[in-house]
Amino acid sequence: MKAGIVSLLLLLLTCTHGLQRGKDYFKEKVCNEYNILGETDFRSISLVINSRKYSNATFEQIISLVNDMVDLAKKCCTAGADPDCYENESTALSEKSCRPDAPFPRHPGIAGCCTEQGLARKLCLAALKHPSKEFPTYLEPSNEEICDAFKKDPRGFEERFLVEYSSDHSYAPLPILLNSTRNYLSAVRTCCASTQNNICFLKERLQHKPAQAFTHLSNKACALYALLGKNKTTVSYLIKFTQQTPSLSFENARNLAGETSEILSKCCDSLEENCFQNELKLHIAHICNTACGGNERLRTCCSSKDDVGKYLCIYSLPWDKHSQVPQVPSSVDEGACGEDGELDIYRNIYDVARLYTRAPEALLITLYSASQTATSDCCGLPDPKACFAEKDLKTIAPLHALIEKGNEICGEYSDHTYVEFLKRLRANALTLLPPGTVDAEDQVSALVEQRTSYVTKCCHLNAPPTYCGIQVKDPVPTICFLADCIENKS
Ligand SMILES: *[C@@H]1O[C@H](CO)[C@@H](O)[C@H](O)[C@H]1NC(C)=O
Ligand SMILES: *[C@@H]1O[C@H](CO)[C@@H](O)[C@H](O)[C@H]1NC(C)=O
Ligand SMILES: *[C@@H]1O[C@H](CO)[C@@H](O)[C@H](O)[C@H]1NC(C)=O
Ligand SMILES: *[C@@H]1O[C@H](CO)[C@@H](O)[C@H](O)[C@H]1NC(C)=O
């Protein structure tokens, strides 16, 4: 499974240029791929690619789809196949995909694609992709279970692993994902044949740990990029860099964030084997040159021996405890209507992040969106000042309050042991209920549970963005880990 070969397959599955070049282009690519790889590797790569596309599908749905794709290639890609075979069969496959009872993965976009015909429909189906799973579902079995399952049915074990691992890492760049699955399966083959398989697994895991961690990390970073797009990804990293190292100047933080976002735009969909590794070299040098002065832990990361090690270390640094600015930054106002309006908003987010270094990023991103909405609604009006004042009152100020509370509760969570944190949370929740509440115990338990769930998942850098609320649509998010939310409910 060479990357160059993989790239061919991917092209034929996703490349929209095919529309201009016509259907033969696809046939040629698929068949080329099939003939070069052979059936087994073609099947493996198809499993990985479809599990990435349909990360929410069941194993059986993926297998049905891949079975049909392999059958198509087997039937139509041989030397003597009828010239119409590929076109007819792939049309039949796309028709089958459009049937409501199809055994294939489900996707909300399928119905829309099925209103198209011919090549346009196939391209539309090929471009569908599920959003990322924010919480992985694959649990690695014990060594003994791995080898039992592998010995019983080697191919079945491999296929299940390919599907489960790929759907958990559906946004990791394909070459990185393939490398990881290849490493893992090769370790299983070697170690299950070894008489000392525990020692063997230990050794293999140690050796591949950086590559596995990198797969995990690139998956998270690219999923964020896919969710937020380029501009908001820049904002997201502006927040991360600032909350990690609040002494960083605005210019440096913004440059580093812009650089990260640029790298993601280049590498997340790249089929180049070492895109990330190559791009990260310079970026890490910039981080280490500009940010180390104000961050002791970062300095330690920068002394790691290789770039991937440095990056993994930097990425997992916690947020800084100490805020830098003495007073609360103001909201954006009519000043942001100028040419550099976007920059004003960035600077405002930077100021807020520097003050509230432990506020969940999701809340700050919501502030960014609200500020952007304010400028687009208010600038150009006869009285932008009044408009901004109203926006401030209605959406921005409540967000500031929410961010302040988020900072406070995440600070509590970070500063205390979990047991102590729970105790304080419970005591605090009790004070919020009106005296004489009948089922106070139940209400308090429900609240504590709801908040701890949010806090444990969201009170750190690189938290899962959708769960933690980046996509909150309302101008004032109703994330219920804060006191006022309880008050509204009771
Ligand atoms: C994923 O599957 C779950 C359960 O089958 C379902 O509730 C959810 O809506 C699905 N998500 C998407 C994006 O299809
Ligand atoms: C392909 O479809 C056309 C039109 O439906 C038909 O005439 C032809 O026999 C089919 N060819 C094969 C190989 O199935
Ligand atoms: C592939 O995995 C190997 C072994 O862990 C690692 O050394 C290498 O850097 C990885 N390559 C890529 C492109 O991720
Ligand atoms: C993204 O940022 C660029 C540069 O700051 C700006 O020109 C562009 O309008 C922004 N796009 C969106 C959708 O906000």
JSON list of N, CA, C and O in Angstrom, two decimals, residues 330-378:
[
{"chain": "A", "resi": 330, "resn": "SER", "atom": "N", "xyz": [-12.82, 45.89, 26.76]},
{"chain": "A", "resi": 330, "resn": "SER", "atom": "CA", "xyz": [-14.11, 46.37, 26.30]},
{"chain": "A", "resi": 330, "resn": "SER", "atom": "C", "xyz": [-14.59, 45.52, 25.13]},
{"chain": "A", "resi": 330, "resn": "SER", "atom": "O", "xyz": [-13.84, 44.71, 24.58]},
{"chain": "A", "resi": 331, "resn": "SER", "atom": "N", "xyz": [-15.82, 45.69, 24.74]},
{"chain": "A", "resi": 331, "resn": "SER", "atom": "CA", "xyz": [-16.35, 44.97, 23.59]},
{"chain": "A", "resi": 331, "resn": "SER", "atom": "C", "xyz": [-15.96, 45.70, 22.31]},
{"chain": "A", "resi": 331, "resn": "SER", "atom": "O", "xyz": [-15.53, 46.84, 22.36]},
{"chain": "A", "resi": 332, "resn": "VAL", "atom": "N", "xyz": [-16.14, 45.03, 21.18]},
{"chain": "A", "resi": 332, "resn": "VAL", "atom": "CA", "xyz": [-15.88, 45.73, 19.92]},
{"chain": "A", "resi": 332, "resn": "VAL", "atom": "C", "xyz": [-16.95, 46.81, 19.75]},
{"chain": "A", "resi": 332, "resn": "VAL", "atom": "O", "xyz": [-18.08, 46.66, 20.18]},
{"chain": "A", "resi": 333, "resn": "ASP", "atom": "N", "xyz": [-16.52, 47.91, 19.12]},
{"chain": "A", "resi": 333, "resn": "ASP", "atom": "CA", "xyz": [-17.48, 49.00, 18.90]},
{"chain": "A", "resi": 333, "resn": "ASP", "atom": "C", "xyz": [-17.33, 49.50, 17.47]},
{"chain": "A", "resi": 333, "resn": "ASP", "atom": "O", "xyz": [-16.72, 48.83, 16.63]},
{"chain": "A", "resi": 334, "resn": "GLU", "atom": "N", "xyz": [-17.85, 50.69, 17.21]},
{"chain": "A", "resi": 334, "resn": "GLU", "atom": "CA", "xyz": [-17.85, 51.21, 15.83]},
{"chain": "A", "resi": 334, "resn": "GLU", "atom": "C", "xyz": [-16.43, 51.35, 15.26]},
{"chain": "A", "resi": 334, "resn": "GLU", "atom": "O", "xyz": [-16.25, 51.46, 14.05]},
{"chain": "A", "resi": 335, "resn": "GLY", "atom": "N", "xyz": [-15.44, 51.32, 16.15]},
{"chain": "A", "resi": 335, "resn": "GLY", "atom": "CA", "xyz": [-14.05, 51.33, 15.67]},
{"chain": "A", "resi": 335, "resn": "GLY", "atom": "C", "xyz": [-13.77, 50.16, 14.75]},
{"chain": "A", "resi": 335, "resn": "GLY", "atom": "O", "xyz": [-12.89, 50.22, 13.87]},
{"chain": "A", "resi": 336, "resn": "ALA", "atom": "N", "xyz": [-14.50, 49.06, 14.92]},
{"chain": "A", "resi": 336, "resn": "ALA", "atom": "CA", "xyz": [-14.27, 47.86, 14.12]},
{"chain": "A", "resi": 336, "resn": "ALA", "atom": "C", "xyz": [-14.88, 47.97, 12.72]},
{"chain": "A", "resi": 336, "resn": "ALA", "atom": "O", "xyz": [-14.83, 47.02, 11.95]},
{"chain": "A", "resi": 337, "resn": "CYS", "atom": "N", "xyz": [-15.47, 49.14, 12.41]},
{"chain": "A", "resi": 337, "resn": "CYS", "atom": "CA", "xyz": [-16.06, 49.29, 11.08]},
{"chain": "A", "resi": 337, "resn": "CYS", "atom": "C", "xyz": [-15.03, 49.70, 10.03]},
{"chain": "A", "resi": 337, "resn": "CYS", "atom": "O", "xyz": [-15.33, 49.75, 8.84]},
{"chain": "A", "resi": 338, "resn": "GLY", "atom": "N", "xyz": [-13.83, 50.01, 10.50]},
{"chain": "A", "resi": 338, "resn": "GLY", "atom": "CA", "xyz": [-12.79, 50.44, 9.57]},
{"chain": "A", "resi": 338, "resn": "GLY", "atom": "C", "xyz": [-12.27, 49.30, 8.72]},
{"chain": "A", "resi": 338, "resn": "GLY", "atom": "O", "xyz": [-12.80, 48.19, 8.75]},
{"chain": "A", "resi": 339, "resn": "GLU", "atom": "N", "xyz": [-11.21, 49.59, 8.00]},
{"chain": "A", "resi": 339, "resn": "GLU", "atom": "CA", "xyz": [-10.66, 48.61, 7.07]},
{"chain": "A", "resi": 339, "resn": "GLU", "atom": "C", "xyz": [-10.13, 47.38, 7.80]},
{"chain": "A", "resi": 339, "resn": "GLU", "atom": "O", "xyz": [-10.24, 46.26, 7.32]},
{"chain": "A", "resi": 340, "resn": "ASP", "atom": "N", "xyz": [-9.55, 47.63, 8.97]},
{"chain": "A", "resi": 340, "resn": "ASP", "atom": "CA", "xyz": [-8.96, 46.52, 9.73]},
{"chain": "A", "resi": 340, "resn": "ASP", "atom": "C", "xyz": [-9.91, 45.98, 10.79]},
{"chain": "A", "resi": 340, "resn": "ASP", "atom": "O", "xyz": [-9.50, 45.55, 11.86]},
{"chain": "A", "resi": 341, "resn": "GLY", "atom": "N", "xyz": [-11.19, 46.00, 10.48]},
{"chain": "A", "resi": 341, "resn": "GLY", "atom": "CA", "xyz": [-12.21, 45.58, 11.43]},
{"chain": "A", "resi": 341, "resn": "GLY", "atom": "C", "xyz": [-11.98, 44.18, 11.96]},
{"chain": "A", "resi": 341, "resn": "GLY", "atom": "O", "xyz": [-12.07, 43.94, 13.16]},
{"chain": "A", "resi": 342, "resn": "GLU", "atom": "N", "xyz": [-11.64, 43.28, 11.05]},
{"chain": "A", "resi": 342, "resn": "GLU", "atom": "CA", "xyz": [-11.42, 41.89, 11.44]},
{"chain": "A", "resi": 342, "resn": "GLU", "atom": "C", "xyz": [-10.28, 41.80, 12.48]},
{"chain": "A", "resi": 342, "resn": "GLU", "atom": "O", "xyz": [-10.33, 41.04, 13.43]},
{"chain": "A", "resi": 343, "resn": "LEU", "atom": "N", "xyz": [-9.26, 42.64, 12.25]},
{"chain": "A", "resi": 343, "resn": "LEU", "atom": "CA", "xyz": [-8.12, 42.68, 13.15]},
{"chain": "A", "resi": 343, "resn": "LEU", "atom": "C", "xyz": [-8.54, 43.15, 14.55]},
{"chain": "A", "resi": 343, "resn": "LEU", "atom": "O", "xyz": [-8.06, 42.65, 15.56]},
{"chain": "A", "resi": 344, "resn": "ASP", "atom": "N", "xyz": [-9.44, 44.13, 14.58]},
{"chain": "A", "resi": 344, "resn": "ASP", "atom": "CA", "xyz": [-9.96, 44.63, 15.86]},
{"chain": "A", "resi": 344, "resn": "ASP", "atom": "C", "xyz": [-10.65, 43.51, 16.63]},
{"chain": "A", "resi": 344, "resn": "ASP", "atom": "O", "xyz": [-10.52, 43.40, 17.84]},
{"chain": "A", "resi": 345, "resn": "ILE", "atom": "N", "xyz": [-11.41, 42.70, 15.90]},
{"chain": "A", "resi": 345, "resn": "ILE", "atom": "CA", "xyz": [-12.11, 41.61, 16.56]},
{"chain": "A", "resi": 345, "resn": "ILE", "atom": "C", "xyz": [-11.10, 40.60, 17.10]},
{"chain": "A", "resi": 345, "resn": "ILE", "atom": "O", "xyz": [-11.20, 40.14, 18.23]},
{"chain": "A", "resi": 346, "resn": "TYR", "atom": "N", "xyz": [-10.10, 40.27, 16.28]},
{"chain": "A", "resi": 346, "resn": "TYR", "atom": "CA", "xyz": [-9.04, 39.36, 16.73]},
{"chain": "A", "resi": 346, "resn": "TYR", "atom": "C", "xyz": [-8.38, 39.88, 18.01]},
{"chain": "A", "resi": 346, "resn": "TYR", "atom": "O", "xyz": [-8.14, 39.15, 18.95]},
{"chain": "A", "resi": 347, "resn": "ARG", "atom": "N", "xyz": [-8.09, 41.18, 17.99]},
{"chain": "A", "resi": 347, "resn": "ARG", "atom": "CA", "xyz": [-7.41, 41.75, 19.14]},
{"chain": "A", "resi": 347, "resn": "ARG", "atom": "C", "xyz": [-8.29, 41.67, 20.39]},
{"chain": "A", "resi": 347, "resn": "ARG", "atom": "O", "xyz": [-7.82, 41.40, 21.50]},
{"chain": "A", "resi": 348, "resn": "ASN", "atom": "N", "xyz": [-9.57, 41.88, 20.18]},
{"chain": "A", "resi": 348, "resn": "ASN", "atom": "CA", "xyz": [-10.50, 41.79, 21.31]},
{"chain": "A", "resi": 348, "resn": "ASN", "atom": "C", "xyz": [-10.53, 40.36, 21.87]},
{"chain": "A", "resi": 348, "resn": "ASN", "atom": "O", "xyz": [-10.49, 40.16, 23.09]},
{"chain": "A", "resi": 349, "resn": "ILE", "atom": "N", "xyz": [-10.56, 39.39, 20.99]},
{"chain": "A", "resi": 349, "resn": "ILE", "atom": "CA", "xyz": [-10.56, 38.00, 21.43]},
{"chain": "A", "resi": 349, "resn": "ILE", "atom": "C", "xyz": [-9.26, 37.68, 22.18]},
{"chain": "A", "resi": 349, "resn": "ILE", "atom": "O", "xyz": [-9.25, 37.01, 23.21]},
{"chain": "A", "resi": 350, "resn": "TYR", "atom": "N", "xyz": [-8.17, 38.20, 21.63]},
{"chain": "A", "resi": 350, "resn": "TYR", "atom": "CA", "xyz": [-6.86, 38.02, 22.28]},
{"chain": "A", "resi": 350, "resn": "TYR", "atom": "C", "xyz": [-6.89, 38.59, 23.70]},
{"chain": "A", "resi": 350, "resn": "TYR", "atom": "O", "xyz": [-6.45, 37.95, 24.65]},
{"chain": "A", "resi": 351, "resn": "ASP", "atom": "N", "xyz": [-7.44, 39.80, 23.85]},
{"chain": "A", "resi": 351, "resn": "ASP", "atom": "CA", "xyz": [-7.51, 40.43, 25.17]},
{"chain": "A", "resi": 351, "resn": "ASP", "atom": "C", "xyz": [-8.35, 39.59, 26.13]},
{"chain": "A", "resi": 351, "resn": "ASP", "atom": "O", "xyz": [-7.98, 39.41, 27.29]},
{"chain": "A", "resi": 352, "resn": "VAL", "atom": "N", "xyz": [-9.47, 39.10, 25.63]},
{"chain": "A", "resi": 352, "resn": "VAL", "atom": "CA", "xyz": [-10.35, 38.31, 26.49]},
{"chain": "A", "resi": 352, "resn": "VAL", "atom": "C", "xyz": [-9.65, 36.99, 26.87]},
{"chain": "A", "resi": 352, "resn": "VAL", "atom": "O", "xyz": [-9.69, 36.56, 28.03]},
{"chain": "A", "resi": 353, "resn": "ALA", "atom": "N", "xyz": [-8.99, 36.37, 25.91]},
{"chain": "A", "resi": 353, "resn": "ALA", "atom": "CA", "xyz": [-8.30, 35.10, 26.17]},
{"chain": "A", "resi": 353, "resn": "ALA", "atom": "C", "xyz": [-7.16, 35.28, 27.17]},
{"chain": "A", "resi": 353, "resn": "ALA", "atom": "O", "xyz": [-6.86, 34.40, 27.98]},
{"chain": "A", "resi": 354, "resn": "ARG", "atom": "N", "xyz": [-6.51, 36.45, 27.10]},
{"chain": "A", "resi": 354, "resn": "ARG", "atom": "CA", "xyz": [-5.40, 36.73, 28.01]},
{"chain": "A", "resi": 354, "resn": "ARG", "atom": "C", "xyz": [-5.88, 36.93, 29.44]},
{"chain": "A", "resi": 354, "resn": "ARG", "atom": "O", "xyz": [-5.19, 36.61, 30.39]},
{"chain": "A", "resi": 355, "resn": "LEU", "atom": "N", "xyz": [-7.09, 37.48, 29.56]},
{"chain": "A", "resi": 355, "resn": "LEU", "atom": "CA", "xyz": [-7.64, 37.69, 30.89]},
{"chain": "A", "resi": 355, "resn": "LEU", "atom": "C", "xyz": [-8.22, 36.38, 31.44]},
{"chain": "A", "resi": 355, "resn": "LEU", "atom": "O", "xyz": [-8.00, 36.02, 32.59]},
{"chain": "A", "resi": 356, "resn": "TYR", "atom": "N", "xyz": [-8.97, 35.71, 30.58]},
{"chain": "A", "resi": 356, "resn": "TYR", "atom": "CA", "xyz": [-9.61, 34.46, 31.03]},
{"chain": "A", "resi": 356, "resn": "TYR", "atom": "C", "xyz": [-8.89, 33.27, 30.41]},
{"chain": "A", "resi": 356, "resn": "TYR", "atom": "O", "xyz": [-9.39, 32.66, 29.47]},
{"chain": "A", "resi": 357, "resn": "THR", "atom": "N", "xyz": [-7.73, 32.97, 30.95]},
{"chain": "A", "resi": 357, "resn": "THR", "atom": "CA", "xyz": [-6.92, 31.92, 30.32]},
{"chain": "A", "resi": 357, "resn": "THR", "atom": "C", "xyz": [-7.51, 30.54, 30.48]},
{"chain": "A", "resi": 357, "resn": "THR", "atom": "O", "xyz": [-7.07, 29.60, 29.84]},
{"chain": "A", "resi": 358, "resn": "ARG", "atom": "N", "xyz": [-8.49, 30.39, 31.37]},
{"chain": "A", "resi": 358, "resn": "ARG", "atom": "CA", "xyz": [-9.05, 29.05, 31.56]},
{"chain": "A", "resi": 358, "resn": "ARG", "atom": "C", "xyz": [-10.52, 28.96, 31.17]},
{"chain": "A", "resi": 358, "resn": "ARG", "atom": "O", "xyz": [-11.20, 28.03, 31.54]},
{"chain": "A", "resi": 359, "resn": "ALA", "atom": "N", "xyz": [-10.98, 29.91, 30.40]},
{"chain": "A", "resi": 359, "resn": "ALA", "atom": "CA", "xyz": [-12.35, 29.82, 29.91]},
{"chain": "A", "resi": 359, "resn": "ALA", "atom": "C", "xyz": [-12.39, 28.88, 28.72]},
{"chain": "A", "resi": 359, "resn": "ALA", "atom": "O", "xyz": [-11.47, 28.90, 27.89]},
{"chain": "A", "resi": 360, "resn": "PRO", "atom": "N", "xyz": [-13.42, 28.03, 28.62]},
{"chain": "A", "resi": 360, "resn": "PRO", "atom": "CA", "xyz": [-13.49, 27.11, 27.47]},
{"chain": "A", "resi": 360, "resn": "PRO", "atom": "C", "xyz": [-13.43, 27.87, 26.15]},
{"chain": "A", "resi": 360, "resn": "PRO", "atom": "O", "xyz": [-14.11, 28.89, 25.98]},
{"chain": "A", "resi": 361, "resn": "GLU", "atom": "N", "xyz": [-12.60, 27.37, 25.26]},
{"chain": "A", "resi": 361, "resn": "GLU", "atom": "CA", "xyz": [-12.42, 28.01, 23.96]},
{"chain": "A", "resi": 361, "resn": "GLU", "atom": "C", "xyz": [-13.75, 28.20, 23.24]},
{"chain": "A", "resi": 361, "resn": "GLU", "atom": "O", "xyz": [-13.97, 29.21, 22.56]},
{"chain": "A", "resi": 362, "resn": "ALA", "atom": "N", "xyz": [-14.63, 27.21, 23.38]},
{"chain": "A", "resi": 362, "resn": "ALA", "atom": "CA", "xyz": [-15.92, 27.26, 22.69]},
{"chain": "A", "resi": 362, "resn": "ALA", "atom": "C", "xyz": [-16.66, 28.57, 22.98]},
{"chain": "A", "resi": 362, "resn": "ALA", "atom": "O", "xyz": [-17.29, 29.14, 22.10]},
{"chain": "A", "resi": 363, "resn": "LEU", "atom": "N", "xyz": [-16.55, 29.03, 24.21]},
{"chain": "A", "resi": 363, "resn": "LEU", "atom": "CA", "xyz": [-17.26, 30.26, 24.57]},
{"chain": "A", "resi": 363, "resn": "LEU", "atom": "C", "xyz": [-16.62, 31.48, 23.92]},
{"chain": "A", "resi": 363, "resn": "LEU", "atom": "O", "xyz": [-17.31, 32.41, 23.50]},
{"chain": "A", "resi": 364, "resn": "LEU", "atom": "N", "xyz": [-15.29, 31.45, 23.81]},
{"chain": "A", "resi": 364, "resn": "LEU", "atom": "CA", "xyz": [-14.62, 32.58, 23.17]},
{"chain": "A", "resi": 364, "resn": "LEU", "atom": "C", "xyz": [-14.90, 32.62, 21.67]},
{"chain": "A", "resi": 364, "resn": "LEU", "atom": "O", "xyz": [-14.99, 33.69, 21.08]},
{"chain": "A", "resi": 365, "resn": "ILE", "atom": "N", "xyz": [-15.01, 31.46, 21.08]},
{"chain": "A", "resi": 365, "resn": "ILE", "atom": "CA", "xyz": [-15.34, 31.42, 19.65]},
{"chain": "A", "resi": 365, "resn": "ILE", "atom": "C", "xyz": [-16.75, 31.98, 19.44]},
{"chain": "A", "resi": 365, "resn": "ILE", "atom": "O", "xyz": [-17.02, 32.66, 18.46]},
{"chain": "A", "resi": 366, "resn": "THR", "atom": "N", "xyz": [-17.64, 31.68, 20.37]},
{"chain": "A", "resi": 366, "resn": "THR", "atom": "CA", "xyz": [-18.99, 32.23, 20.27]},
{"chain": "A", "resi": 366, "resn": "THR", "atom": "C", "xyz": [-18.94, 33.76, 20.36]},
{"chain": "A", "resi": 366, "resn": "THR", "atom": "O", "xyz": [-19.67, 34.45, 19.64]},
{"chain": "A", "resi": 367, "resn": "LEU", "atom": "N", "xyz": [-18.06, 34.26, 21.20]},
{"chain": "A", "resi": 367, "resn": "LEU", "atom": "CA", "xyz": [-17.90, 35.71, 21.29]},
{"chain": "A", "resi": 367, "resn": "LEU", "atom": "C", "xyz": [-17.39, 36.28, 19.97]},
{"chain": "A", "resi": 367, "resn": "LEU", "atom": "O", "xyz": [-17.84, 37.34, 19.51]},
{"chain": "A", "resi": 368, "resn": "TYR", "atom": "N", "xyz": [-16.46, 35.58, 19.36]},
{"chain": "A", "resi": 368, "resn": "TYR", "atom": "CA", "xyz": [-15.95, 36.01, 18.05]},
{"chain": "A", "resi": 368, "resn": "TYR", "atom": "C", "xyz": [-17.09, 36.11, 17.04]},
{"chain": "A", "resi": 368, "resn": "TYR", "atom": "O", "xyz": [-17.23, 37.12, 16.35]},
{"chain": "A", "resi": 369, "resn": "SER", "atom": "N", "xyz": [-17.92, 35.08, 16.98]},
{"chain": "A", "resi": 369, "resn": "SER", "atom": "CA", "xyz": [-19.04, 35.09, 16.03]},
{"chain": "A", "resi": 369, "resn": "SER", "atom": "C", "xyz": [-19.99, 36.23, 16.33]},
{"chain": "A", "resi": 369, "resn": "SER", "atom": "O", "xyz": [-20.47, 36.91, 15.42]},
{"chain": "A", "resi": 370, "resn": "ALA", "atom": "N", "xyz": [-20.27, 36.45, 17.62]},
{"chain": "A", "resi": 370, "resn": "ALA", "atom": "CA", "xyz": [-21.19, 37.52, 17.99]},
{"chain": "A", "resi": 370, "resn": "ALA", "atom": "C", "xyz": [-20.61, 38.88, 17.60]},
{"chain": "A", "resi": 370, "resn": "ALA", "atom": "O", "xyz": [-21.34, 39.76, 17.12]},
{"chain": "A", "resi": 371, "resn": "SER", "atom": "N", "xyz": [-19.30, 39.05, 17.77]},
{"chain": "A", "resi": 371, "resn": "SER", "atom": "CA", "xyz": [-18.67, 40.33, 17.41]},
{"chain": "A", "resi": 371, "resn": "SER", "atom": "C", "xyz": [-18.71, 40.53, 15.89]},
{"chain": "A", "resi": 371, "resn": "SER", "atom": "O", "xyz": [-18.93, 41.65, 15.41]},
{"chain": "A", "resi": 372, "resn": "GLN", "atom": "N", "xyz": [-18.49, 39.45, 15.18]},
{"chain": "A", "resi": 372, "resn": "GLN", "atom": "CA", "xyz": [-18.56, 39.54, 13.72]},
{"chain": "A", "resi": 372, "resn": "GLN", "atom": "C", "xyz": [-19.96, 39.91, 13.26]},
{"chain": "A", "resi": 372, "resn": "GLN", "atom": "O", "xyz": [-20.13, 40.75, 12.37]},
{"chain": "A", "resi": 373, "resn": "THR", "atom": "N", "xyz": [-20.95, 39.29, 13.87]},
{"chain": "A", "resi": 373, "resn": "THR", "atom": "CA", "xyz": [-22.33, 39.61, 13.53]},
{"chain": "A", "resi": 373, "resn": "THR", "atom": "C", "xyz": [-22.62, 41.08, 13.83]},
{"chain": "A", "resi": 373, "resn": "THR", "atom": "O", "xyz": [-23.26, 41.77, 13.03]},
{"chain": "A", "resi": 374, "resn": "ALA", "atom": "N", "xyz": [-22.11, 41.54, 14.98]},
{"chain": "A", "resi": 374, "resn": "ALA", "atom": "CA", "xyz": [-22.34, 42.94, 15.34]},
{"chain": "A", "resi": 374, "resn": "ALA", "atom": "C", "xyz": [-21.76, 43.87, 14.27]},
{"chain": "A", "resi": 374, "resn": "ALA", "atom": "O", "xyz": [-22.45, 44.80, 13.82]},
{"chain": "A", "resi": 375, "resn": "THR", "atom": "N", "xyz": [-20.55, 43.63, 13.82]},
{"chain": "A", "resi": 375, "resn": "THR", "atom": "CA", "xyz": [-19.97, 44.53, 12.81]},
{"chain": "A", "resi": 375, "resn": "THR", "atom": "C", "xyz": [-20.74, 44.45, 11.51]},
{"chain": "A", "resi": 375, "resn": "THR", "atom": "O", "xyz": [-21.00, 45.47, 10.89]},
{"chain": "A", "resi": 376, "resn": "SER", "atom": "N", "xyz": [-21.13, 43.24, 11.12]},
{"chain": "A", "resi": 376, "resn": "SER", "atom": "CA", "xyz": [-21.83, 43.18, 9.83]},
{"chain": "A", "resi": 376, "resn": "SER", "atom": "C", "xyz": [-23.23, 43.78, 9.93]},
{"chain": "A", "resi": 376, "resn": "SER", "atom": "O", "xyz": [-23.75, 44.32, 8.96]},
{"chain": "A", "resi": 377, "resn": "ASP", "atom": "N", "xyz": [-23.85, 43.73, 11.11]},
{"chain": "A", "resi": 377, "resn": "ASP", "atom": "CA", "xyz": [-25.18, 44.33, 11.26]},
{"chain": "A", "resi": 377, "resn": "ASP", "atom": "C", "xyz": [-25.12, 45.85, 11.45]},
{"chain": "A", "resi": 377, "resn": "ASP", "atom": "O", "xyz": [-26.00, 46.57, 10.99]},
{"chain": "A", "resi": 378, "resn": "CYS", "atom": "N", "xyz": [-24.10, 46.31, 12.15]},
{"chain": "A", "resi": 378, "resn": "CYS", "atom": "CA", "xyz": [-24.09, 47.72, 12.57]},
{"chain": "A", "resi": 378, "resn": "CYS", "atom": "C", "xyz": [-23.34, 48.66, 11.63]},
{"chain": "A", "resi": 378, "resn": "CYS", "atom": "O", "xyz": [-23.74, 49.80, 11.45]}
]
